[in-house]
Coordinates of C-alpha atoms in Angstrom, one line a residue:
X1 CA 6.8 48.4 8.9
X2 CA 9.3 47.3 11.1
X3 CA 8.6 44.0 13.8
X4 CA 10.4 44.3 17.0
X5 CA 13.1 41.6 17.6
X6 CA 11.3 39.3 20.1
X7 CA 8.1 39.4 17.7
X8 CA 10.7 38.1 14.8
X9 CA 12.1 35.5 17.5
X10 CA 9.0 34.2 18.2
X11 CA 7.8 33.6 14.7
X12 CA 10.8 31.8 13.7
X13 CA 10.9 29.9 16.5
X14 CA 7.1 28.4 15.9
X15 CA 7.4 28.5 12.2
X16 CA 10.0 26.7 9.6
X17 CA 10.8 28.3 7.0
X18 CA 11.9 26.6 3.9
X19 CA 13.1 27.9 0.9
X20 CA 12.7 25.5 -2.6
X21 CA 13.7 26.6 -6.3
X22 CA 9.8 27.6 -7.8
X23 CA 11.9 28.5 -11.5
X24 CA 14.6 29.8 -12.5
X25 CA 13.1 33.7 -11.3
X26 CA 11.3 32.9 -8.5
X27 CA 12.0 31.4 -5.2
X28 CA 8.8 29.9 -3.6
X29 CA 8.7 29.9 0.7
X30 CA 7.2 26.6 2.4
X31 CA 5.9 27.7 6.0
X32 CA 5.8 24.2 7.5
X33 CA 4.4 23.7 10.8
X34 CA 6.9 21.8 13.0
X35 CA 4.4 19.0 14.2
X36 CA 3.9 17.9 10.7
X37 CA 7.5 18.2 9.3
X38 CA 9.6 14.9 9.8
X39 CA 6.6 12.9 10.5
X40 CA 7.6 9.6 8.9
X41 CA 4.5 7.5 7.0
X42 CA 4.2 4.5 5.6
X43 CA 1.4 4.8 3.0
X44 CA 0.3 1.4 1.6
X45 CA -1.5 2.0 -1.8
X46 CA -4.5 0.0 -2.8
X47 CA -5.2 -1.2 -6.3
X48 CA -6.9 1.6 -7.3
X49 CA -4.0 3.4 -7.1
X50 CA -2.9 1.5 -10.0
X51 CA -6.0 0.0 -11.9
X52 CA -9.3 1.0 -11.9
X53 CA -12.4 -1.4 -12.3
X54 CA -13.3 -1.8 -15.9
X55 CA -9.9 -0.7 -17.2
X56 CA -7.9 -3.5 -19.6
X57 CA -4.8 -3.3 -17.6
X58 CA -2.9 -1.5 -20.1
X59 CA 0.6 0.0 -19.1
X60 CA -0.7 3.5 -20.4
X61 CA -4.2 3.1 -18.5
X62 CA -1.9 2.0 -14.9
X63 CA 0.9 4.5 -15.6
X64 CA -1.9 7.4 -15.9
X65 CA -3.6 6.3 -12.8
X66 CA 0.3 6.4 -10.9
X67 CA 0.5 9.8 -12.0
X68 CA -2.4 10.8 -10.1
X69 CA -1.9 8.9 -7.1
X70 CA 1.6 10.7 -7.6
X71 CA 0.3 14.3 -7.2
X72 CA -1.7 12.7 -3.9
X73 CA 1.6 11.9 -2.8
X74 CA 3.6 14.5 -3.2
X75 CA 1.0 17.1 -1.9
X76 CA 2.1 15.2 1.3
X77 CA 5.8 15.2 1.1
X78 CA 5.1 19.1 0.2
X79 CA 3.6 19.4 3.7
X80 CA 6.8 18.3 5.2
X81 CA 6.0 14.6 5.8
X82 CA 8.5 11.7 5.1
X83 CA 7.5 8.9 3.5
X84 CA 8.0 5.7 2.7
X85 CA 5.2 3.6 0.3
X86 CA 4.3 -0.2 -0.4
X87 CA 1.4 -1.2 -2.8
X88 CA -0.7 -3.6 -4.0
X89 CA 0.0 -6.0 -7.0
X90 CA -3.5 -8.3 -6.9
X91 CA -4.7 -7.7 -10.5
X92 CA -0.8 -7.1 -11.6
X93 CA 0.5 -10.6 -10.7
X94 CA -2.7 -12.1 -12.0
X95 CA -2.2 -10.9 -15.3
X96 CA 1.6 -11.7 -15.3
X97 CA 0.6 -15.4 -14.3
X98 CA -1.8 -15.4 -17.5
X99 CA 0.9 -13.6 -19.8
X100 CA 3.4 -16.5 -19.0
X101 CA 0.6 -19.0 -19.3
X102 CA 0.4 -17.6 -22.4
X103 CA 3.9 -17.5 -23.7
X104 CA 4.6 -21.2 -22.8
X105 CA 1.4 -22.6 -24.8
X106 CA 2.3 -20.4 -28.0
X107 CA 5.7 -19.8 -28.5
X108 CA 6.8 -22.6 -25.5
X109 CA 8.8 -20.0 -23.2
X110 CA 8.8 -21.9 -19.9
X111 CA 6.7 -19.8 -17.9
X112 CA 8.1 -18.6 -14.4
X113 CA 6.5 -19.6 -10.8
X114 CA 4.6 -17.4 -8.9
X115 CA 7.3 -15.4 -6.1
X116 CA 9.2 -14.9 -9.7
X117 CA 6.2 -13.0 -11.0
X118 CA 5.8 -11.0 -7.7
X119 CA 9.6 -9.9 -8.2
X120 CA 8.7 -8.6 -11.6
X121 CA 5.6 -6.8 -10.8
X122 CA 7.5 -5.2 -7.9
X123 CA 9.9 -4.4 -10.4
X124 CA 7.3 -2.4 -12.8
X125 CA 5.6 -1.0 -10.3
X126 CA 8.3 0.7 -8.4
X127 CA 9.4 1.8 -11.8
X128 CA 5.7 3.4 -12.5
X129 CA 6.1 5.0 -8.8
X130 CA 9.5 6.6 -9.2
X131 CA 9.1 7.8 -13.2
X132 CA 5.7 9.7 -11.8
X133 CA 6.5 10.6 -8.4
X134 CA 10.4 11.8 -9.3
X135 CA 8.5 13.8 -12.4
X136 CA 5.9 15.7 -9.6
X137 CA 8.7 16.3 -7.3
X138 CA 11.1 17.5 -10.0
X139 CA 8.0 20.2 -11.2
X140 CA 7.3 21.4 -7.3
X141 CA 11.0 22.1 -7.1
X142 CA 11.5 19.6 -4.8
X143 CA 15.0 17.2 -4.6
X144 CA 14.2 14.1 -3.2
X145 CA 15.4 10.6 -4.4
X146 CA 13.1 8.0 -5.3
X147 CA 14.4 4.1 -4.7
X148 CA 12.7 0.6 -5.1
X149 CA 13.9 -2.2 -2.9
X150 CA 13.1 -5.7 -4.6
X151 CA 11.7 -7.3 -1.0
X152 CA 11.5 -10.3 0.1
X153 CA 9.3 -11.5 2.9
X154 CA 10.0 -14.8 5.5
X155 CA 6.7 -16.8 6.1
X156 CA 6.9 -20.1 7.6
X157 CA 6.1 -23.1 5.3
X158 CA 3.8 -24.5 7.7
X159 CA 1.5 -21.7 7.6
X160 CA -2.1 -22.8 7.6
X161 CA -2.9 -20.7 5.0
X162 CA -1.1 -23.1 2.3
X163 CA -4.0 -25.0 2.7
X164 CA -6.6 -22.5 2.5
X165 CA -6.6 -20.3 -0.6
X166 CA -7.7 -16.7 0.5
X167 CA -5.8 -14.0 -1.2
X168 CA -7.9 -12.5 -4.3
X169 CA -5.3 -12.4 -7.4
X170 CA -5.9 -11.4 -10.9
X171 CA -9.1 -9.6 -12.8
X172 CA -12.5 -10.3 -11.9
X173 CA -14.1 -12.8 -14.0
X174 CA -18.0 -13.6 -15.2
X175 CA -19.1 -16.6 -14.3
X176 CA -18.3 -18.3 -17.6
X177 CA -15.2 -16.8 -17.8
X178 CA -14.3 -18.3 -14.6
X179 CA -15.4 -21.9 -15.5
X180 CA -13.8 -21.5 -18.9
X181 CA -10.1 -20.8 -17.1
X182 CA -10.9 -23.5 -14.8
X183 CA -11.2 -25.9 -17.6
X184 CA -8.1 -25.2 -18.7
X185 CA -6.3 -24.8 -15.1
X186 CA -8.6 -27.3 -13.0
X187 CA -5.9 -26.9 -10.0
X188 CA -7.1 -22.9 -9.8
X189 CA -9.6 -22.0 -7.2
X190 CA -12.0 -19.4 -7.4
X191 CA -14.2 -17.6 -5.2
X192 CA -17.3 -15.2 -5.4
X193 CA -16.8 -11.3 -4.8
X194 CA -20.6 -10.9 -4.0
X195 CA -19.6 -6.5 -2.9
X196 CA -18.0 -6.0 -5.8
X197 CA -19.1 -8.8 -7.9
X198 CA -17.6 -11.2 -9.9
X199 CA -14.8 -14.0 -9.6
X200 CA -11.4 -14.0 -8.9
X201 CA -8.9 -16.6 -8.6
X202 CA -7.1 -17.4 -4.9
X203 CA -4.1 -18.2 -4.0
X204 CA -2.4 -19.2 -0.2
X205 CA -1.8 -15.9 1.6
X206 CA 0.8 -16.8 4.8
X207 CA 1.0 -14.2 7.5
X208 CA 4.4 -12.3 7.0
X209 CA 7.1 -13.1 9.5
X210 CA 10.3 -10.5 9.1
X211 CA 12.0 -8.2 5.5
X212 CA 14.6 -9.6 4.5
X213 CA 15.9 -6.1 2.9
X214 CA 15.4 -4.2 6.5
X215 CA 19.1 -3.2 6.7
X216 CA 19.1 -1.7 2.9
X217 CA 15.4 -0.2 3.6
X218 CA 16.1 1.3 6.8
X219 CA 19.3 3.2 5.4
X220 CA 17.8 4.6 2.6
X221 CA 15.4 6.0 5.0
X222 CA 17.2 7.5 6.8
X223 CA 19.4 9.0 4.2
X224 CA 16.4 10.7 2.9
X225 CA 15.1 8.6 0.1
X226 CA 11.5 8.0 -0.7
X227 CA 11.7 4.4 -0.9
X228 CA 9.1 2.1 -2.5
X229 CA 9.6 -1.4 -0.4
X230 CA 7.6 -4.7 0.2
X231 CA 5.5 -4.3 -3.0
X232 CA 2.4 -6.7 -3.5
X233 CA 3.4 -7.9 0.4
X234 CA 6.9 -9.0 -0.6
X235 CA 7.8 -12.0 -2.2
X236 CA 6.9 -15.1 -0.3
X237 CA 9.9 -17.3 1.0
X238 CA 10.9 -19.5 3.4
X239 CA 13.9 -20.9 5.4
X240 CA 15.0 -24.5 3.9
X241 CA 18.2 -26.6 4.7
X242 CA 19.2 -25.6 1.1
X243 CA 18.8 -21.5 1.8
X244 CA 15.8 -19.2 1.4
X245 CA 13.7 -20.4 -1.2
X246 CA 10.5 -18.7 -3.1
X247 CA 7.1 -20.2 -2.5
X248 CA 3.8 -20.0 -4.9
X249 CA 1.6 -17.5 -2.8
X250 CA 1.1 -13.8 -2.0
X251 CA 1.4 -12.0 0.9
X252 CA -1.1 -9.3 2.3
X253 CA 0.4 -6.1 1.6
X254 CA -1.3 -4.7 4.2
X255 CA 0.0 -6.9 6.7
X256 CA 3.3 -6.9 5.2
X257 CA 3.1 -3.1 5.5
X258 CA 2.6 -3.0 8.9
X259 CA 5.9 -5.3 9.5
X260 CA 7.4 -2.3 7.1
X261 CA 5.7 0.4 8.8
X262 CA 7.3 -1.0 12.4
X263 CA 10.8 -2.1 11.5
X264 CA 11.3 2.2 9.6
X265 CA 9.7 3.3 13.2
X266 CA 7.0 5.4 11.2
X267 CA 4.8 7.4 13.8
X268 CA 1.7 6.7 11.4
X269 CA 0.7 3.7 9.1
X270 CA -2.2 4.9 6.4
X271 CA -4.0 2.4 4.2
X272 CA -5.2 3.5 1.3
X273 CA -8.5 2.3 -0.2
X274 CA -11.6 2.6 -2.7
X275 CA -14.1 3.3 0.2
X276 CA -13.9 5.9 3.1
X277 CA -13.2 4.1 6.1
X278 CA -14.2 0.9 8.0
X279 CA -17.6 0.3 8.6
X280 CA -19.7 -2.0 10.8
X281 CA -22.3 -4.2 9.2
X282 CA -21.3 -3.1 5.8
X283 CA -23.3 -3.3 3.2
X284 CA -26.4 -4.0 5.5
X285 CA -29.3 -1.3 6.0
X286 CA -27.7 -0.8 9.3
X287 CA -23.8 -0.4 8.4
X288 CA -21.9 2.1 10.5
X289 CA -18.2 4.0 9.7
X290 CA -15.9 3.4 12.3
X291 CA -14.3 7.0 12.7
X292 CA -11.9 6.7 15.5
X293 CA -11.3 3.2 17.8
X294 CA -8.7 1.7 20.0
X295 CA -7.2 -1.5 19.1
X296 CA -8.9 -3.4 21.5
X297 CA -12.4 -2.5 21.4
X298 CA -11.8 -3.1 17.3
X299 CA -10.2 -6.7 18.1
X300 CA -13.9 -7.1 19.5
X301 CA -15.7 -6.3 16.6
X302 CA -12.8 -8.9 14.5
X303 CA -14.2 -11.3 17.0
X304 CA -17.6 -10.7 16.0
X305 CA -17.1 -11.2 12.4
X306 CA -17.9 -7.5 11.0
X307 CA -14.7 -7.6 8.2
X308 CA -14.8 -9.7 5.1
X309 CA -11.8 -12.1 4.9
X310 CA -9.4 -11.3 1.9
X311 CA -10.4 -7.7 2.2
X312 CA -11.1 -5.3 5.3
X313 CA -10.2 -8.1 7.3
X314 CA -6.3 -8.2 7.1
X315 CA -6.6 -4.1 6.7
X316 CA -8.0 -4.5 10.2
X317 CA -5.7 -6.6 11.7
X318 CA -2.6 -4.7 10.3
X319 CA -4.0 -1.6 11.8
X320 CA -4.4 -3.6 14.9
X321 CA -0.9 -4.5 14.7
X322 CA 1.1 -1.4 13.8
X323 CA -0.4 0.6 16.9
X324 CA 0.3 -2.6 19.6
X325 CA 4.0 -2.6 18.1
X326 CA 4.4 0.9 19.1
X327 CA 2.8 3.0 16.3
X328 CA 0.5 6.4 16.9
X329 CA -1.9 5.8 14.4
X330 CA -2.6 4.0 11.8
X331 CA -5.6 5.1 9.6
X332 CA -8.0 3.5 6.6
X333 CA -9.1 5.8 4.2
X334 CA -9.9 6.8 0.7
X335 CA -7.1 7.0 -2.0
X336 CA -8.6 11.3 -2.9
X337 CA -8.8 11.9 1.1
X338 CA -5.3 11.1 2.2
X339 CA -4.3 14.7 3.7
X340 CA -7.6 15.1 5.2
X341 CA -7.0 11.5 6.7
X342 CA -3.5 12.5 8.0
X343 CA -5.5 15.7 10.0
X344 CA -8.1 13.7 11.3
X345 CA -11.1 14.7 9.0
X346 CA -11.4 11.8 6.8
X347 CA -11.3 7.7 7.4
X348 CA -11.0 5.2 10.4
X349 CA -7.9 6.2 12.8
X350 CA -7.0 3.0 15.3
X351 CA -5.0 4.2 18.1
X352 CA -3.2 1.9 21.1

């Protein structure tokens, strides 16, 4: 059956049509709907993107759970989106603080400071995200670039927070575990995790002032890379007489990936976690999910003191952030439910 011209007109007007190599005897048609295509999103991933609770922390068990976060991801490029990722690198840096602990007290390697350990967990993260994100591209027929910037991130050395160890590093520890490493490292400090239980080591977490790598991020953007930037919050430094020097702490990455999310211009900042959404009162008998909120009645309920400190909290606040620097949206949600999240069916959205 024939369609008369205008009909044809119409539909191509409304509709994109895009064609991608399927294999080498099929070519596979994309409809994409032109409010979703050229979205840009920064997605900041959550540790269980990388490591799950009770896993050892093994390259194989991390590289496995990339993979999968992966296919998450690229069911979103598919859809047309751009986007441009930052992650986590809490349990990651923790264990590559205790690996050069390690090295220096049996075969006496000096063991590097902390920003030093940020760079290389940035460094084998990024490669974990392009080896399984290229892969899922590459199968879906899809040519895009994948690209890790090494970041750095400027914090000002007299940040309160160098005197107030917040940010959770490392695995969770037992009790006796805890007072064990402390015995052997008495200038750690540890706090409590009484939601998820156990103990965890802290370390100064300063508020992220400006990226360093902007320029060299911003360009690969807008060439079309997917570019993997500001990993584990960036590493830490600050401006001295002598140059830019590294500092022994870790940045947010959620705050840090609102700075990200602002300087690319993305129209949507997601945060990706292990529970569904903000909630009020959570973990009480009477806890709430915050679905959808403007910033300011949320600054309210930071006020109040609903959000735990070294978690929700600083989730909140970047949220808070991205949307009174200009953003759309920005949106909390479950690692599984990011495209609902994007359409509005799943998480907490924050709007100006």
């Amino acid at each position: 059956m024939l369609l008369p011209l205008k009909l044809l007109l119409k539909i191509f007007q409304k509709v994109k049509v895009k064609y991608q190599r399927f294999s080498p005897n099929y070519l596979r048609v994309t409809m994409n709907c032109s409010k979703s295509s050229n979205e840009l999103i920064v997605v900041a991933l959550g540790g269980n993107a990388l490591l799950k609770k009770g896993q050892s922390g093994s390259f194989s068990e991390q590289f496995d759970n990339v993979k999968k976060t992966a296919k998450i991801l690229a069911d979103l490029i598919e859809k047309g989106y751009r986007i441009v990722i930052t992650h986590g690198n809490g349990p990651q840096i923790g264990a590559t603080l205790l690996r050069h602990d390690a090295g220096r007290r049996v075969y006496g390697i000096p063991a590097f400071p902390m920003d030093v350990c940020g760079a290389e967990t940035q460094g084998f993260i990024g490669y974990m995200i392009q080896q399984a994100l290229g892969s899922e591209l590459k199968r879906r027929g899809i040519n895009r670039g994948v690209a890790t910037i090494v970041t750095r991130v400027l914090v000002d050395h007299n940040d309160p927070a160098f005197k107030n160890p917040t940010k959770p590093v490392g695995p969770f520890y037992t009790k006796g575990e805890m007072e064990k490493i402390k015995k052997e490292h008495p200038e750690y400090v540890f706090k409590e995790d009484k939601v998820r239980g156990g103990w965890r080591r802290v370390v100064p977490s300063p508020d992220p002032k400006e990226i360093l790598e902007g320029d060299a991020i911003k360009a690969l953007v807008n060439s079309g890379f997917i570019v993997v930037a500001s990993g584990g919050g960036g590493i830490p430094v600050v401006e001295t007489d002598d140059g830019i020097k590294g500092v022994e702490a870790v940045i947010d990455k959620d705050l840090a990936g609102e700075r990200l999310a602002s300087l690319v211009g993305a129209d949507k900042f997601v945060i990706l976690t292990d529970i569904d959404g903000a909630y009020l009162n959570f973990g009480k008998p009477n806890q709430k999910k915050i679905e959808k909120i403007r910033a300011e009645e949320l600054r309210k309920y930071v006020e109040e003191g609903h959000f735990a400190e070294g978690s929700m909290l600083p989730k909140i606040l970047a949220t808070i952030r991205f949307v009174e620097n200009g953003g759309k949206e920005a949106i909390i949600a479950e690692l599984t439910q990011l495209l609902q999240a994007i359409n509005g069916e799943a998480g907490t959205h924050v709007f100006p």
